[in-house]
Amino acid sequence: MKALCWEGKHHIAVKHVHDPHILNPHDAIIKVTSSAICGSDLHLYNGVIPTMEKGDIMGHETMGIVVETGPLVRDVKVGDRIVIPFDIGCGHCQHCEDQEFSACDNTNPNFMIPEKLYGYSGSGLFGYSHMYGGYAGGQAEYIRVPFVDTNHLLVPESLTDDQVLFLSDIFPTGYMAAENCHIKRGDTVAVWGAGPVGLLAMKSAFLLGAGRVIAIDHIKTRLDKARSFGCETINFEEDDAITDQLRFLTGGRGPDSCIDAVGLEAHGHTVLNAIDTVKQKVKIGTDRPDALRQAIQACKKAGTVSIPGVYGGFLDKFPFGAAFGKGLTLKMGQTHTQRYMKPLLERIEKGEIDPSFVISHRIRIDDGPEAYKQFNENKDDFTKVVLKFH
Amino acid sequence: MDTSYIPSSQSRQTPGVPQLDREHGYFASATVTNSLEDIVAFCKDQENVEKVLKDIPAKVENFLGLKLETDASEKDGHRIIWKNSGKNPGKLIFLLSPAMNKGTVITAEAVFDKIHFREDGPSTLMNIFLKRMKQLMETGEIATTKGQPSGREEISQHKH
């Protein structure tokens, strides 16, 4: 089969590789129909997430048709059309029983690596480094799905791939980010990053009762998209005094909650971000947390900072004093996707939201390497790229 | 706070259990959702120990050839011993006690006259061993990516 493989920093290649097969009794093999490139895939592309190996198959936003099942699979059959969550739950451990699927105890075969780095290991993830299990991803014609009974959402034929594909990651991720804000009716929510996760966090914030949502980014087309469904916007390249702007816009209080949908590769012209960038380039620093610094600084007293953006290592000049001094609540982590898939599917079926509005490009796998390059350099207004198969 | 579920150093020294010896004993613990009875049944199946050891990232020679010796009810829970009486004699002892909310805490202790590890430290290896045992107990399989496709094994043409 054809697959998009990580060959090194800034190098993705289409390769002919072996088809996957059943390795464990709860596995299924899926013929992929659609698979997206996520903003977090660009962290891999840029080489800032450790433990990638040359030849790893990319992709964690995937859906398709079941073509084979292992002998102990009960809830999925050949021919079913399913969306696959990016995090892999076993369905049996205490965390899975508590609906904390991305904290699953049993699906990361390389649990020793995160245990050394983080103390404990989360679940395995598709296509997201060996630290997260080294599972082959879904930017390929076929994918093996472990514990498929836990890791699938059956989707009705009445909905297109584009409408349901993002239930695999970015819609639940944006929704959980908004849910973590504990929004009260009429609240003001500020969101750093108007990429796909940020845009879906903004939409979700409105769905959960926010009165105002303020989008912060530097890409005009993304801010236009946010404005199209009622957000106010701040372009930080036109005005970098974001905290002052937010204070002014919120009557001197600050936003009730702030969402960092940027993660470890923040852009911007602040002195601290310039220092972070140099440190990251010469490998004496890991993360560029400038969006998070701003979110903590801007958030109102006793407010909440929610962090769906990915972080991997150690954060320098982290304003913990401000977080403590204002009594902030910090909520973060990989999404427990399976918890949200069904209720969010129902919102799509009811017509409350159509996540496909984030798609900017639909391509074939052979165009994948160029799409990564363009997406990373933000050429041609790339917002969300979907690979189409079969 | 009820601490009776926590295996204390005293409970490790229950009559019949070898006394803790820091020179030769190594420990790890895990909480599993399985009942105590399920674990006893699991541990009685020699196939399971072989599955746990298969493809383990680090090997310990002492663990090879472990056989179930006995299980017995103790005042503070169950005790199961896997014994190796071959080239590197010693024991792997599992103490089972109810977890606070649900499931069972397994405390594993390796006691060998001389322990032979090929890689990693003994504590790391005990942890790996117990985590794989937990995976197999809770899910019926051990997570793996061995045998999956990758660009490291590119082929000249694709089938589909």
Tab-separated table of C-alpha atoms in Angstrom, chain A residues 1 5 15-19 21 23-26 53-57 90 92-94 97 105-106 109 111-112 115 133-136 142 144 147, chain B residues 31 33 57 102 120 124 127-128 131-132 134-135 138-160:
chain	number	residue	atom	x	y	z
A	1	MET	CA	0.000	0.000	0.000
A	5	CYS	CA	6.211	8.376	5.925
A	15	LYS	CA	6.363	5.047	0.171
A	16	HIS	CA	5.150	1.619	-0.857
A	17	VAL	CA	4.970	-0.448	2.320
A	18	HIS	CA	3.473	-3.761	3.389
A	19	ASP	CA	-0.243	-3.876	4.130
A	21	HIS	CA	-2.400	-7.325	9.271
A	23	LEU	CA	-1.465	-8.660	15.279
A	24	ASN	CA	-3.713	-9.058	18.309
A	25	PRO	CA	-7.174	-10.623	18.715
A	26	HIS	CA	-9.024	-7.318	19.286
A	53	GLU	CA	12.035	7.248	13.556
A	54	LYS	CA	12.715	7.374	9.847
A	55	GLY	CA	9.952	5.484	8.042
A	56	ASP	CA	7.184	6.060	10.624
A	57	ILE	CA	3.743	6.274	8.995
A	90	CYS	CA	-8.103	-0.647	25.800
A	92	HIS	CA	-10.763	-2.399	30.312
A	93	CYS	CA	-8.422	-0.455	32.608
A	94	GLN	CA	-9.658	1.901	35.319
A	97	GLU	CA	-13.813	2.658	32.642
A	105	ASP	CA	-2.887	2.078	31.071
A	106	ASN	CA	-2.563	-0.684	28.528
A	109	PRO	CA	3.904	-0.751	24.196
A	111	PHE	CA	5.315	2.913	28.214
A	112	MET	CA	8.879	2.944	29.597
A	115	GLU	CA	7.382	6.868	32.401
A	133	GLY	CA	3.613	3.765	21.193
A	134	GLY	CA	5.032	3.964	17.671
A	135	TYR	CA	1.703	2.938	16.085
A	136	ALA	CA	1.535	3.259	12.300
A	142	TYR	CA	-4.937	0.817	5.241
A	144	ARG	CA	-4.571	-1.520	11.833
A	147	PHE	CA	-9.049	-2.688	20.495
B	31	THR	CA	-3.275	-1.952	40.424
B	33	THR	CA	-9.260	-4.035	37.671
B	57	PRO	CA	12.275	-5.446	25.790
B	102	LYS	CA	-12.010	-1.460	43.009
B	120	ASP	CA	18.278	-2.021	32.374
B	124	THR	CA	12.844	-1.112	35.591
B	127	ASN	CA	8.070	-2.676	36.327
B	128	ILE	CA	8.064	-3.805	32.676
B	131	LYS	CA	2.932	-3.775	33.385
B	132	ARG	CA	2.841	-6.462	30.712
B	134	LYS	CA	-1.429	-6.121	33.892
B	135	GLN	CA	-2.059	-5.654	30.147
B	138	GLU	CA	-7.008	-6.732	31.982
B	139	THR	CA	-7.331	-6.976	28.205
B	140	GLY	CA	-6.324	-10.498	27.182
B	141	GLU	CA	-3.463	-9.246	25.027
B	142	ILE	CA	-0.167	-7.378	25.233
B	143	ALA	CA	0.099	-4.170	23.224
B	144	THR	CA	2.458	-4.463	20.293
B	145	THR	CA	3.485	-2.839	17.040
B	146	LYS	CA	5.810	-5.653	16.053
B	147	GLY	CA	4.967	-6.672	12.506
B	148	GLN	CA	3.183	-3.480	11.507
B	149	PRO	CA	4.121	-1.718	8.243
B	150	SER	CA	6.605	1.139	8.077
B	151	GLY	CA	8.701	2.972	5.521
B	152	ARG	CA	11.735	1.218	6.957
B	153	GLU	CA	10.691	-1.828	4.959
B	154	GLU	CA	9.668	-0.251	1.698
B	155	ILE	CA	8.564	-2.653	-1.021
B	156	SER	CA	8.896	-2.166	-4.749
B	157	GLN	CA	5.202	-2.282	-5.647
B	158	HIS	CA	1.936	-2.066	-3.769
B	159	LYS	CA	-0.779	-4.732	-3.809
B	160	HIS	CA	-3.949	-2.629	-3.755
